[in-house]
Amino acid sequence: MKKLMIVIALLAAGTMAFAMGAREDMSEEEALARIDAKIAELGLTLEDAGAAKEAFLAIEAAGVRLREALSLTEESLEEGLRAGDMLQLAEQVRERIKTGDSAEQLKEMIRERIRTATRAGGNGNGQAPGGAEGAGAAAGPAAGAGPGVGLRP
């Protein structure tokens, strides 16, 4: 009888753990707070934070699941994309939504953008892969200045 009770308790615990892990337990507000935490961790600016949140919201609006949109946004920041790059990314996502790109195509475009930033020395270079799509969105004193250079208040 004791063995049966132990088996039932283990099954119940496993079922609860599975159910908790399977649900989308993060809200948009929690995701935005995680972006703020990543910005603080990386020592970035408020401008970077606003741009990262805008990119995240555009990615999520494109139909990418919340956790994936958050992961892509955090990875973009970790790999060196900053305010101008993130604003360009958000604009690219919006434009590609209009042309009918799927969420999968958008995720691949974002991953390519991250790879491009990594190859370019971690600053995202303000250029979209394969051309100057969205060029000019980062115009201003900090355009092309690298990660956080000249942006910190």
PDB file of C-alpha atoms in Angstrom:
ATOM      1  CA  MET A   1       0.000   0.000   0.000  1.00  0.00           C
ATOM      2  CA  LYS A   2       2.859   2.358   0.805  1.00  0.00           C
ATOM      3  CA  LYS A   3       4.399   1.754  -2.614  1.00  0.00           C
ATOM      4  CA  LEU A   4       1.099   2.587  -4.297  1.00  0.00           C
ATOM      5  CA  MET A   5       0.825   5.869  -2.374  1.00  0.00           C
ATOM      6  CA  ILE A   6       4.398   6.799  -3.295  1.00  0.00           C
ATOM      7  CA  VAL A   7       3.734   6.044  -6.967  1.00  0.00           C
ATOM      8  CA  ILE A   8       0.546   8.142  -6.897  1.00  0.00           C
ATOM      9  CA  ALA A   9       2.366  11.034  -5.184  1.00  0.00           C
ATOM     10  CA  LEU A  10       5.187  10.912  -7.753  1.00  0.00           C
ATOM     11  CA  LEU A  11       2.720  10.821 -10.634  1.00  0.00           C
ATOM     12  CA  ALA A  12       0.832  13.781  -9.196  1.00  0.00           C
ATOM     13  CA  ALA A  13       4.054  15.762  -8.716  1.00  0.00           C
ATOM     14  CA  GLY A  14       5.210  14.942 -12.235  1.00  0.00           C
ATOM     15  CA  THR A  15       1.870  15.930 -13.711  1.00  0.00           C
ATOM     16  CA  MET A  16       1.901  19.247 -11.860  1.00  0.00           C
ATOM     17  CA  ALA A  17       5.472  19.981 -12.940  1.00  0.00           C
ATOM     18  CA  PHE A  18       4.623  19.168 -16.556  1.00  0.00           C
ATOM     19  CA  ALA A  19       1.500  21.335 -16.488  1.00  0.00           C
ATOM     20  CA  MET A  20       3.397  24.266 -15.003  1.00  0.00           C
ATOM     21  CA  GLY A  21       6.152  24.010 -17.595  1.00  0.00           C
ATOM     22  CA  ALA A  22       3.795  23.638 -20.541  1.00  0.00           C
ATOM     23  CA  ARG A  23       1.710  26.744 -19.987  1.00  0.00           C
ATOM     24  CA  GLU A  24       2.669  30.197 -21.255  1.00  0.00           C
ATOM     25  CA  ASP A  25       3.117  31.580 -17.761  1.00  0.00           C
ATOM     26  CA  MET A  26       4.616  34.924 -18.736  1.00  0.00           C
ATOM     27  CA  SER A  27       2.650  38.035 -19.502  1.00  0.00           C
ATOM     28  CA  GLU A  28       3.711  40.796 -21.851  1.00  0.00           C
ATOM     29  CA  GLU A  29       4.383  43.015 -18.836  1.00  0.00           C
ATOM     30  CA  GLU A  30       6.687  40.386 -17.338  1.00  0.00           C
ATOM     31  CA  ALA A  31       8.525  40.073 -20.655  1.00  0.00           C
ATOM     32  CA  LEU A  32       9.004  43.852 -20.804  1.00  0.00           C
ATOM     33  CA  ALA A  33      10.342  43.749 -17.237  1.00  0.00           C
ATOM     34  CA  ARG A  34      12.817  41.059 -18.312  1.00  0.00           C
ATOM     35  CA  ILE A  35      13.975  43.327 -21.129  1.00  0.00           C
ATOM     36  CA  ASP A  36      14.523  46.086 -18.549  1.00  0.00           C
ATOM     37  CA  ALA A  37      16.542  43.643 -16.455  1.00  0.00           C
ATOM     38  CA  LYS A  38      18.657  42.667 -19.485  1.00  0.00           C
ATOM     39  CA  ILE A  39      19.259  46.357 -20.264  1.00  0.00           C
ATOM     40  CA  ALA A  40      20.419  46.920 -16.678  1.00  0.00           C
ATOM     41  CA  GLU A  41      22.581  43.790 -16.751  1.00  0.00           C
ATOM     42  CA  LEU A  42      24.314  44.974 -19.918  1.00  0.00           C
ATOM     43  CA  GLY A  43      24.626  48.560 -18.644  1.00  0.00           C
ATOM     44  CA  LEU A  44      22.728  50.024 -21.577  1.00  0.00           C
ATOM     45  CA  THR A  45      20.766  53.263 -21.905  1.00  0.00           C
ATOM     46  CA  LEU A  46      17.107  54.200 -21.667  1.00  0.00           C
ATOM     47  CA  GLU A  47      17.176  54.763 -25.431  1.00  0.00           C
ATOM     48  CA  ASP A  48      18.352  51.160 -25.891  1.00  0.00           C
ATOM     49  CA  ALA A  49      15.569  49.989 -23.566  1.00  0.00           C
ATOM     50  CA  GLY A  50      12.851  51.811 -25.490  1.00  0.00           C
ATOM     51  CA  ALA A  51      14.123  50.526 -28.829  1.00  0.00           C
ATOM     52  CA  ALA A  52      14.418  46.953 -27.531  1.00  0.00           C
ATOM     53  CA  LYS A  53      10.850  47.064 -26.228  1.00  0.00           C
ATOM     54  CA  GLU A  54       9.615  48.425 -29.546  1.00  0.00           C
ATOM     55  CA  ALA A  55      11.386  45.607 -31.393  1.00  0.00           C
ATOM     56  CA  PHE A  56       9.970  43.023 -28.971  1.00  0.00           C
ATOM     57  CA  LEU A  57       6.418  44.314 -29.436  1.00  0.00           C
ATOM     58  CA  ALA A  58       6.800  44.296 -33.229  1.00  0.00           C
ATOM     59  CA  ILE A  59       8.119  40.723 -33.164  1.00  0.00           C
ATOM     60  CA  GLU A  60       5.276  39.613 -30.915  1.00  0.00           C
ATOM     61  CA  ALA A  61       2.705  41.405 -33.124  1.00  0.00           C
ATOM     62  CA  ALA A  62       4.088  39.430 -36.065  1.00  0.00           C
ATOM     63  CA  GLY A  63       2.763  36.243 -34.498  1.00  0.00           C
ATOM     64  CA  VAL A  64       5.951  35.043 -32.825  1.00  0.00           C
ATOM     65  CA  ARG A  65       5.222  33.445 -29.465  1.00  0.00           C
ATOM     66  CA  LEU A  66       5.923  35.682 -26.475  1.00  0.00           C
ATOM     67  CA  ARG A  67       8.807  33.620 -25.099  1.00  0.00           C
ATOM     68  CA  GLU A  68      10.448  33.373 -28.530  1.00  0.00           C
ATOM     69  CA  ALA A  69      10.040  37.117 -29.117  1.00  0.00           C
ATOM     70  CA  LEU A  70      11.638  37.771 -25.728  1.00  0.00           C
ATOM     71  CA  SER A  71      14.467  35.343 -26.444  1.00  0.00           C
ATOM     72  CA  LEU A  72      15.185  36.951 -29.828  1.00  0.00           C
ATOM     73  CA  THR A  73      15.144  40.424 -28.271  1.00  0.00           C
ATOM     74  CA  GLU A  74      17.485  39.429 -25.443  1.00  0.00           C
ATOM     75  CA  GLU A  75      19.821  37.675 -27.868  1.00  0.00           C
ATOM     76  CA  SER A  76      19.873  40.762 -30.089  1.00  0.00           C
ATOM     77  CA  LEU A  77      20.938  42.896 -27.146  1.00  0.00           C
ATOM     78  CA  GLU A  78      23.547  40.385 -26.001  1.00  0.00           C
ATOM     79  CA  GLU A  79      25.068  40.282 -29.483  1.00  0.00           C
ATOM     80  CA  GLY A  80      25.434  44.051 -29.699  1.00  0.00           C
ATOM     81  CA  LEU A  81      22.331  45.469 -31.386  1.00  0.00           C
ATOM     82  CA  ARG A  82      21.571  48.849 -29.866  1.00  0.00           C
ATOM     83  CA  ALA A  83      18.938  51.576 -30.185  1.00  0.00           C
ATOM     84  CA  GLY A  84      19.315  52.389 -33.887  1.00  0.00           C
ATOM     85  CA  ASP A  85      19.658  48.735 -34.847  1.00  0.00           C
ATOM     86  CA  MET A  86      16.676  47.694 -32.736  1.00  0.00           C
ATOM     87  CA  LEU A  87      14.500  50.447 -34.226  1.00  0.00           C
ATOM     88  CA  GLN A  88      15.501  49.310 -37.719  1.00  0.00           C
ATOM     89  CA  LEU A  89      14.703  45.739 -36.760  1.00  0.00           C
ATOM     90  CA  ALA A  90      11.230  46.742 -35.524  1.00  0.00           C
ATOM     91  CA  GLU A  91      10.600  48.626 -38.778  1.00  0.00           C
ATOM     92  CA  GLN A  92      11.821  45.676 -40.868  1.00  0.00           C
ATOM     93  CA  VAL A  93       9.490  43.337 -38.997  1.00  0.00           C
ATOM     94  CA  ARG A  94       6.528  45.666 -39.580  1.00  0.00           C
ATOM     95  CA  GLU A  95       7.346  45.958 -43.290  1.00  0.00           C
ATOM     96  CA  ARG A  96       7.767  42.206 -43.679  1.00  0.00           C
ATOM     97  CA  ILE A  97       4.414  41.630 -41.954  1.00  0.00           C
ATOM     98  CA  LYS A  98       2.824  43.843 -44.632  1.00  0.00           C
ATOM     99  CA  THR A  99       4.420  41.749 -47.363  1.00  0.00           C
ATOM    100  CA  GLY A 100       2.986  38.585 -45.847  1.00  0.00           C
ATOM    101  CA  ASP A 101       6.054  36.971 -44.272  1.00  0.00           C
ATOM    102  CA  SER A 102       5.276  34.211 -41.797  1.00  0.00           C
ATOM    103  CA  ALA A 103       6.427  34.210 -38.185  1.00  0.00           C
ATOM    104  CA  GLU A 104       9.025  31.579 -39.116  1.00  0.00           C
ATOM    105  CA  GLN A 105      10.407  33.753 -41.926  1.00  0.00           C
ATOM    106  CA  LEU A 106      10.593  36.715 -39.568  1.00  0.00           C
ATOM    107  CA  LYS A 107      12.413  34.705 -36.917  1.00  0.00           C
ATOM    108  CA  GLU A 108      14.972  33.629 -39.516  1.00  0.00           C
ATOM    109  CA  MET A 109      15.419  37.234 -40.686  1.00  0.00           C
ATOM    110  CA  ILE A 110      16.024  38.315 -37.074  1.00  0.00           C
ATOM    111  CA  ARG A 111      18.506  35.493 -36.502  1.00  0.00           C
ATOM    112  CA  GLU A 112      20.357  36.532 -39.657  1.00  0.00           C
ATOM    113  CA  ARG A 113      20.419  40.108 -38.386  1.00  0.00           C
ATOM    114  CA  ILE A 114      21.932  38.882 -35.119  1.00  0.00           C
ATOM    115  CA  ARG A 115      24.538  36.834 -37.016  1.00  0.00           C
ATOM    116  CA  THR A 116      25.376  39.894 -39.117  1.00  0.00           C
ATOM    117  CA  ALA A 117      25.842  41.958 -35.954  1.00  0.00           C
ATOM    118  CA  THR A 118      28.134  39.314 -34.519  1.00  0.00           C
ATOM    119  CA  ARG A 119      30.238  39.153 -37.695  1.00  0.00           C
ATOM    120  CA  ALA A 120      30.401  42.958 -37.846  1.00  0.00           C
ATOM    121  CA  GLY A 121      32.029  43.118 -34.438  1.00  0.00           C
ATOM    122  CA  GLY A 122      28.871  43.221 -32.357  1.00  0.00           C
ATOM    123  CA  ASN A 123      27.428  46.562 -33.407  1.00  0.00           C
ATOM    124  CA  GLY A 124      24.814  45.482 -35.929  1.00  0.00           C
ATOM    125  CA  ASN A 125      26.331  48.041 -38.354  1.00  0.00           C
ATOM    126  CA  GLY A 126      22.926  49.595 -39.068  1.00  0.00           C
ATOM    127  CA  GLN A 127      22.564  47.480 -42.215  1.00  0.00           C
ATOM    128  CA  ALA A 128      20.065  44.770 -42.934  1.00  0.00           C
ATOM    129  CA  PRO A 129      21.514  41.557 -44.312  1.00  0.00           C
ATOM    130  CA  GLY A 130      21.786  41.742 -48.063  1.00  0.00           C
ATOM    131  CA  GLY A 131      21.335  45.470 -48.463  1.00  0.00           C
ATOM    132  CA  ALA A 132      20.500  48.844 -47.044  1.00  0.00           C
ATOM    133  CA  GLU A 133      16.904  48.033 -46.207  1.00  0.00           C
ATOM    134  CA  GLY A 134      15.802  50.475 -43.545  1.00  0.00           C
ATOM    135  CA  ALA A 135      18.993  52.524 -43.851  1.00  0.00           C
ATOM    136  CA  GLY A 136      18.645  55.957 -42.396  1.00  0.00           C
ATOM    137  CA  ALA A 137      16.535  54.870 -39.466  1.00  0.00           C
ATOM    138  CA  ALA A 138      19.575  55.207 -37.260  1.00  0.00           C
ATOM    139  CA  ALA A 139      20.525  58.621 -38.554  1.00  0.00           C
ATOM    140  CA  GLY A 140      21.883  60.889 -35.890  1.00  0.00           C
ATOM    141  CA  PRO A 141      24.992  61.318 -33.812  1.00  0.00           C
ATOM    142  CA  ALA A 142      25.017  57.735 -32.568  1.00  0.00           C
ATOM    143  CA  ALA A 143      24.441  56.040 -35.926  1.00  0.00           C
ATOM    144  CA  GLY A 144      27.110  53.433 -36.520  1.00  0.00           C
ATOM    145  CA  ALA A 145      28.923  54.433 -33.345  1.00  0.00           C
ATOM    146  CA  GLY A 146      28.954  50.899 -31.980  1.00  0.00           C
ATOM    147  CA  PRO A 147      27.355  49.421 -28.893  1.00  0.00           C
ATOM    148  CA  GLY A 148      26.253  52.229 -26.647  1.00  0.00           C
ATOM    149  CA  VAL A 149      28.943  54.683 -27.782  1.00  0.00           C
ATOM    150  CA  GLY A 150      27.703  58.235 -27.470  1.00  0.00           C
ATOM    151  CA  LEU A 151      24.292  57.099 -26.246  1.00  0.00           C
ATOM    152  CA  ARG A 152      24.811  56.916 -22.533  1.00  0.00           C
ATOM    153  CA  PRO A 153      23.250  59.899 -20.718  1.00  0.00           C
TER     154      PRO A 153
END
